[in-house]
Amino acid sequence: MDETVAEYIRRTVLKIPRDEIKVMLQKWGFLSEAQLQTLNFHQIKDNISQEVVQLCEENSADIKQAAVLDIIYNHIYQNKRMWSVYQMKKTGEELEYFDITDFKKKFKRRLRSALQNVTITFKEYEDNAIWIRVAWGTPYKKPNQYKPSYVVYHSQTPYVFISSSVLKSTLPLLCQALIVASNYHDIREMELRSHSLNSLKDIVFKRYSQNFQTCTPKPLEGGNVEPENADIRIVEENRSEKERIHRLNQEVFGSGPQPKLEFAQYRLETMFKSDPKMDVLDKKEPFRCLIKFSSPHLLESLKSLAPAGMADAPLSPLLTCIPHKARNYFKIREKKGLYPESFVSP
């Protein structure tokens, strides 16, 4: 077994929490159950990793097997990566039969026609998700296994979730390979980013609905203690206002937890309003701007604005429509001809 493969397997094992190493190795399936029985999982991780490497040497492991272990690790700890959503588009609306073997073949052929030194690994999961790991090299260097790109593609959908390598120049190659392999014509970033891959899926697959109400609004607990000698009318007004904000917030966001979105961006086009007598604008052209939102938990932050007294209730649709605008992003941009970046299949 190559020394670089051995070192990569050792480092991958070291990333895994000690009490989960055995389960992850079983999911990997490269080592037999008899070999796993010989491992002492109660010793320090460095010793465990060395023993795993020795067993892998017996089985003549190569970089492809090591890459599969890395995919399994990143599938379980997917929140350690930053994910972006991309949407693909066909020239027509026809549905085609998806052949996973053909998809893999086309993806590899397209990528390797542009760059020979790449390691491409696939793993399929039960939810029709295809995980793709790409380690990038150069014409003169072997692929860097420590800085790969990850792609999660759900067959029969136009959505792709990408966790890019630090090498930004690889993104166009990756997008070209995706649209060729999946028989699409165009791909563009939807400008949604998060560490929570499942939250991004909830938004684009419409598994999350903002406009629902699951329980009867109740007065908020806490904050309703009446101070001594307080005017009863003021106390009642405060209580009513809190109940109103609580009700409106539930109507907009629902009572459940929000998908964890960390970045959103969309373009706003509106008319500039001014006094006609001032004659500020000679031409009545729309005012265009780019709006960016960033937060560790964007939707929960927006949900907390009104209760915290930082915004009036109900919130402006410009804030509450972010998931809806994201789902319609491709359609909106196509209508207005806003395509600053695209990867179009030749």
mmCIF file of C-alpha atoms in Angstrom, residues 88-305:
data_model
loop_
_atom_site.group_PDB
_atom_site.id
_atom_site.type_symbol
_atom_site.label_atom_id
_atom_site.label_comp_id
_atom_site.label_asym_id
_atom_site.label_seq_id
_atom_site.Cartn_x
_atom_site.Cartn_y
_atom_site.Cartn_z
ATOM 1 C CA MET A 88 -29.686 23.025 -13.395
ATOM 2 C CA LYS A 89 -31.988 23.559 -16.343
ATOM 3 C CA LYS A 90 -32.945 21.566 -19.439
ATOM 4 C CA THR A 91 -33.770 23.066 -22.811
ATOM 5 C CA GLY A 92 -37.144 21.271 -22.678
ATOM 6 C CA GLU A 93 -39.407 19.846 -19.994
ATOM 7 C CA GLU A 94 -39.035 16.199 -21.019
ATOM 8 C CA LEU A 95 -38.242 13.630 -18.326
ATOM 9 C CA GLU A 96 -35.537 11.095 -19.003
ATOM 10 C CA TYR A 97 -34.736 7.755 -17.432
ATOM 11 C CA PHE A 98 -31.794 8.179 -15.064
ATOM 12 C CA ASP A 99 -29.016 5.624 -15.489
ATOM 13 C CA ILE A 100 -26.490 5.813 -12.646
ATOM 14 C CA THR A 101 -23.856 3.880 -14.612
ATOM 15 C CA ASP A 102 -24.151 6.242 -17.567
ATOM 16 C CA PHE A 103 -24.040 9.246 -15.211
ATOM 17 C CA LYS A 104 -20.773 8.080 -13.613
ATOM 18 C CA LYS A 105 -19.198 7.312 -16.975
ATOM 19 C CA LYS A 106 -20.067 10.720 -18.466
ATOM 20 C CA PHE A 107 -18.989 12.584 -15.315
ATOM 21 C CA LYS A 108 -15.565 10.912 -15.253
ATOM 22 C CA ARG A 109 -15.033 11.301 -18.995
ATOM 23 C CA ARG A 110 -15.879 15.010 -18.970
ATOM 24 C CA LEU A 111 -13.760 15.818 -15.929
ATOM 25 C CA ARG A 112 -10.742 13.832 -17.071
ATOM 26 C CA SER A 113 -10.882 15.361 -20.539
ATOM 27 C CA ALA A 114 -10.097 18.681 -18.821
ATOM 28 C CA LEU A 115 -7.751 17.404 -16.099
ATOM 29 C CA GLN A 116 -6.139 13.975 -15.910
ATOM 30 C CA ASN A 117 -4.857 14.136 -12.336
ATOM 31 C CA VAL A 118 -8.140 13.797 -10.425
ATOM 32 C CA THR A 119 -9.491 11.181 -8.040
ATOM 33 C CA ILE A 120 -13.241 10.668 -8.529
ATOM 34 C CA THR A 121 -15.238 8.561 -6.081
ATOM 35 C CA PHE A 122 -18.983 7.857 -5.953
ATOM 36 C CA LYS A 123 -21.225 6.484 -3.219
ATOM 37 C CA GLU A 124 -24.981 6.028 -3.440
ATOM 38 C CA TYR A 125 -27.389 6.409 -0.523
ATOM 39 C CA GLU A 126 -30.969 5.236 0.010
ATOM 40 C CA ASP A 127 -32.573 8.672 -0.467
ATOM 41 C CA ASN A 128 -31.522 8.695 -4.179
ATOM 42 C CA ALA A 129 -28.564 10.867 -3.255
ATOM 43 C CA ILE A 130 -25.311 10.346 -5.112
ATOM 44 C CA TRP A 131 -22.291 11.583 -3.190
ATOM 45 C CA ILE A 132 -19.330 12.497 -5.376
ATOM 46 C CA ARG A 133 -15.866 13.225 -4.033
ATOM 47 C CA VAL A 134 -13.302 14.866 -6.313
ATOM 48 C CA ALA A 135 -9.681 15.367 -5.270
ATOM 49 C CA TRP A 136 -7.882 17.776 -7.579
ATOM 50 C CA GLY A 137 -4.355 17.671 -8.926
ATOM 51 C CA THR A 138 -2.511 19.611 -11.600
ATOM 52 C CA PRO A 139 -0.854 18.502 -14.836
ATOM 53 C CA TYR A 140 2.352 18.026 -12.800
ATOM 54 C CA LYS A 141 1.077 17.067 -9.317
ATOM 55 C CA LYS A 142 -0.957 14.218 -7.904
ATOM 56 C CA PRO A 143 -4.440 14.988 -6.498
ATOM 57 C CA ASN A 144 -4.499 16.656 -3.094
ATOM 58 C CA GLN A 145 -6.668 14.283 -1.060
ATOM 59 C CA TYR A 146 -6.929 16.741 1.831
ATOM 60 C CA LYS A 147 -8.750 19.460 -0.136
ATOM 61 C CA PRO A 148 -11.461 17.675 -2.145
ATOM 62 C CA SER A 149 -14.761 18.964 -3.522
ATOM 63 C CA TYR A 150 -18.001 17.269 -2.546
ATOM 64 C CA VAL A 151 -21.141 17.047 -4.639
ATOM 65 C CA VAL A 152 -24.529 15.703 -3.542
ATOM 66 C CA TYR A 153 -26.890 15.100 -6.443
ATOM 67 C CA HIS A 154 -30.446 13.775 -6.123
ATOM 68 C CA SER A 155 -31.353 12.008 -9.342
ATOM 69 C CA GLN A 156 -34.508 13.172 -11.130
ATOM 70 C CA THR A 157 -34.158 16.662 -9.603
ATOM 71 C CA PRO A 158 -32.421 19.772 -10.982
ATOM 72 C CA TYR A 159 -30.708 20.541 -7.662
ATOM 73 C CA VAL A 160 -27.071 19.967 -6.774
ATOM 74 C CA PHE A 161 -25.392 20.688 -3.446
ATOM 75 C CA ILE A 162 -21.702 21.496 -3.666
ATOM 76 C CA SER A 163 -19.044 21.899 -1.008
ATOM 77 C CA SER A 164 -16.200 23.312 -3.044
ATOM 78 C CA SER A 165 -12.490 22.821 -2.732
ATOM 79 C CA VAL A 166 -10.420 25.826 -1.719
ATOM 80 C CA LEU A 167 -9.248 25.810 -5.342
ATOM 81 C CA LYS A 168 -11.920 28.055 -6.888
ATOM 82 C CA SER A 169 -10.669 27.365 -10.417
ATOM 83 C CA THR A 170 -12.045 23.817 -10.155
ATOM 84 C CA LEU A 171 -15.688 24.911 -9.822
ATOM 85 C CA PRO A 172 -16.324 25.532 -13.567
ATOM 86 C CA LEU A 173 -14.886 22.088 -14.380
ATOM 87 C CA LEU A 174 -17.124 20.495 -11.774
ATOM 88 C CA CYS A 175 -20.249 22.261 -13.038
ATOM 89 C CA GLN A 176 -19.514 21.356 -16.654
ATOM 90 C CA ALA A 177 -19.130 17.686 -15.730
ATOM 91 C CA LEU A 178 -22.420 17.759 -13.818
ATOM 92 C CA ILE A 179 -24.570 19.192 -16.608
ATOM 93 C CA VAL A 180 -23.046 16.867 -19.198
ATOM 94 C CA ALA A 181 -23.488 13.760 -17.023
ATOM 95 C CA SER A 182 -27.070 14.605 -15.997
ATOM 96 C CA ASN A 183 -28.160 15.761 -19.504
ATOM 97 C CA TYR A 184 -28.917 19.338 -18.473
ATOM 98 C CA HIS A 185 -28.024 22.471 -20.399
ATOM 99 C CA ASP A 186 -27.267 25.123 -17.796
ATOM 100 C CA ILE A 187 -26.349 25.452 -14.115
ATOM 101 C CA ARG A 188 -26.295 28.459 -11.793
ATOM 102 C CA GLU A 189 -25.751 29.074 -8.110
ATOM 103 C CA MET A 190 -28.925 29.870 -6.168
ATOM 104 C CA GLU A 191 -26.983 32.000 -3.679
ATOM 105 C CA LEU A 192 -28.005 29.999 -0.624
ATOM 106 C CA ARG A 193 -25.321 28.660 1.698
ATOM 107 C CA SER A 194 -25.330 26.773 4.971
ATOM 108 C CA HIS A 195 -23.452 24.162 6.980
ATOM 109 C CA SER A 196 -26.771 22.324 7.319
ATOM 110 C CA LEU A 197 -27.200 20.297 4.141
ATOM 111 C CA ASN A 198 -30.574 18.965 5.296
ATOM 112 C CA SER A 199 -31.911 22.501 5.812
ATOM 113 C CA LEU A 200 -30.969 23.451 2.255
ATOM 114 C CA LYS A 201 -32.739 20.314 1.014
ATOM 115 C CA ASP A 202 -35.844 21.219 3.050
ATOM 116 C CA ILE A 203 -35.966 24.615 1.328
ATOM 117 C CA VAL A 204 -35.372 23.627 -2.298
ATOM 118 C CA PHE A 205 -37.409 20.404 -2.131
ATOM 119 C CA LYS A 206 -40.273 22.330 -0.471
ATOM 120 C CA ARG A 207 -40.273 20.064 2.565
ATOM 121 C CA TYR A 208 -40.502 23.228 4.657
ATOM 122 C CA SER A 209 -43.540 25.501 4.626
ATOM 123 C CA GLN A 210 -43.577 28.876 6.294
ATOM 124 C CA ASN A 211 -47.298 29.580 6.180
ATOM 125 C CA PHE A 212 -48.875 27.237 8.664
ATOM 126 C CA GLN A 213 -50.152 27.433 12.212
ATOM 127 C CA THR A 214 -49.917 24.354 14.387
ATOM 128 C CA CYS A 215 -51.348 25.497 17.695
ATOM 129 C CA THR A 216 -53.543 28.157 19.236
ATOM 130 C CA PRO A 217 -51.475 31.180 20.248
ATOM 131 C CA LYS A 218 -50.938 31.411 23.971
ATOM 132 C CA PRO A 219 -49.641 34.287 26.056
ATOM 133 C CA LEU A 220 -45.867 34.200 26.304
ATOM 134 C CA GLU A 221 -44.553 32.877 29.583
ATOM 135 C CA GLY A 222 -42.341 35.267 31.456
ATOM 136 C CA GLY A 223 -42.231 38.986 30.952
ATOM 137 C CA ASN A 224 -45.875 39.313 32.043
ATOM 138 C CA VAL A 225 -45.256 39.939 35.741
ATOM 139 C CA GLU A 226 -47.149 43.031 36.747
ATOM 140 C CA PRO A 227 -45.006 45.475 38.745
ATOM 141 C CA GLU A 228 -46.448 46.968 41.878
ATOM 142 C CA ASN A 229 -48.547 50.097 41.374
ATOM 143 C CA ALA A 230 -48.452 49.570 37.585
ATOM 144 C CA ASP A 231 -51.224 51.050 35.510
ATOM 145 C CA ILE A 232 -53.479 48.081 34.665
ATOM 146 C CA ARG A 233 -54.194 49.573 31.231
ATOM 147 C CA ILE A 234 -50.476 49.667 30.350
ATOM 148 C CA VAL A 235 -49.982 46.091 31.559
ATOM 149 C CA GLU A 236 -52.943 44.881 29.485
ATOM 150 C CA GLU A 237 -51.720 46.769 26.413
ATOM 151 C CA ASN A 238 -48.245 45.210 26.712
ATOM 152 C CA ARG A 239 -49.732 41.736 27.118
ATOM 153 C CA SER A 240 -51.992 42.189 24.100
ATOM 154 C CA GLU A 241 -49.101 43.457 21.968
ATOM 155 C CA LYS A 242 -46.921 40.465 22.879
ATOM 156 C CA GLU A 243 -49.740 38.083 22.045
ATOM 157 C CA ARG A 244 -50.271 39.844 18.708
ATOM 158 C CA ILE A 245 -46.577 39.590 17.803
ATOM 159 C CA HIS A 246 -46.527 35.932 18.857
ATOM 160 C CA ARG A 247 -49.579 35.166 16.700
ATOM 161 C CA LEU A 248 -48.245 36.992 13.623
ATOM 162 C CA ASN A 249 -44.842 35.330 13.986
ATOM 163 C CA GLN A 250 -46.470 31.893 14.032
ATOM 164 C CA GLU A 251 -48.576 32.718 10.986
ATOM 165 C CA VAL A 252 -45.431 33.627 9.040
ATOM 166 C CA PHE A 253 -42.810 31.204 10.374
ATOM 167 C CA GLY A 254 -44.884 28.463 12.020
ATOM 168 C CA SER A 255 -44.186 27.096 15.474
ATOM 169 C CA GLY A 256 -41.513 24.554 14.494
ATOM 170 C CA PRO A 257 -37.755 25.058 14.129
ATOM 171 C CA GLN A 258 -36.537 26.874 11.032
ATOM 172 C CA PRO A 259 -34.157 25.372 8.439
ATOM 173 C CA LYS A 260 -30.615 26.417 9.279
ATOM 174 C CA LEU A 261 -29.690 28.860 6.526
ATOM 175 C CA GLU A 262 -26.485 30.893 6.909
ATOM 176 C CA PHE A 263 -26.326 32.944 3.714
ATOM 177 C CA ALA A 264 -28.905 34.229 1.230
ATOM 178 C CA GLN A 265 -28.714 36.768 -1.559
ATOM 179 C CA TYR A 266 -31.109 38.137 -4.145
ATOM 180 C CA ARG A 267 -31.509 41.141 -6.422
ATOM 181 C CA LEU A 268 -34.126 43.781 -5.754
ATOM 182 C CA GLU A 269 -35.609 46.014 -8.426
ATOM 183 C CA THR A 270 -37.892 48.874 -7.400
ATOM 184 C CA MET A 271 -38.828 52.365 -8.556
ATOM 185 C CA PHE A 272 -37.145 55.358 -6.946
ATOM 186 C CA LYS A 273 -39.796 57.648 -5.465
ATOM 187 C CA SER A 274 -39.164 61.366 -5.142
ATOM 188 C CA ASP A 275 -41.017 64.668 -5.233
ATOM 189 C CA PRO A 276 -41.772 65.489 -8.910
ATOM 190 C CA LYS A 277 -40.963 69.142 -8.212
ATOM 191 C CA MET A 278 -37.418 68.256 -7.136
ATOM 192 C CA ASP A 279 -36.733 66.603 -10.519
ATOM 193 C CA VAL A 280 -34.084 64.271 -9.039
ATOM 194 C CA LEU A 281 -34.285 61.767 -11.871
ATOM 195 C CA ASP A 282 -34.498 62.714 -15.536
ATOM 196 C CA LYS A 283 -35.495 59.170 -16.482
ATOM 197 C CA LYS A 284 -37.808 56.915 -14.570
ATOM 198 C CA GLU A 285 -35.520 53.920 -14.338
ATOM 199 C CA PRO A 286 -35.839 51.200 -11.698
ATOM 200 C CA PHE A 287 -33.494 51.226 -8.736
ATOM 201 C CA ARG A 288 -31.515 47.962 -8.595
ATOM 202 C CA CYS A 289 -29.535 46.597 -5.681
ATOM 203 C CA LEU A 290 -28.086 43.351 -4.401
ATOM 204 C CA ILE A 291 -29.304 42.279 -0.956
ATOM 205 C CA LYS A 292 -27.177 39.894 1.109
ATOM 206 C CA PHE A 293 -28.105 38.233 4.398
ATOM 207 C CA SER A 294 -25.617 36.423 6.619
ATOM 208 C CA SER A 295 -26.129 34.870 10.059
ATOM 209 C CA PRO A 296 -25.269 31.657 11.952
ATOM 210 C CA HIS A 297 -29.036 30.891 11.783
ATOM 211 C CA LEU A 298 -30.619 33.348 9.371
ATOM 212 C CA LEU A 299 -34.297 32.333 9.494
ATOM 213 C CA GLU A 300 -34.352 32.020 13.297
ATOM 214 C CA SER A 301 -32.718 35.459 13.502
ATOM 215 C CA LEU A 302 -35.441 36.961 11.312
ATOM 216 C CA LYS A 303 -38.090 35.182 13.375
ATOM 217 C CA SER A 304 -36.740 36.760 16.585
ATOM 218 C CA LEU A 305 -36.696 40.364 15.303
#
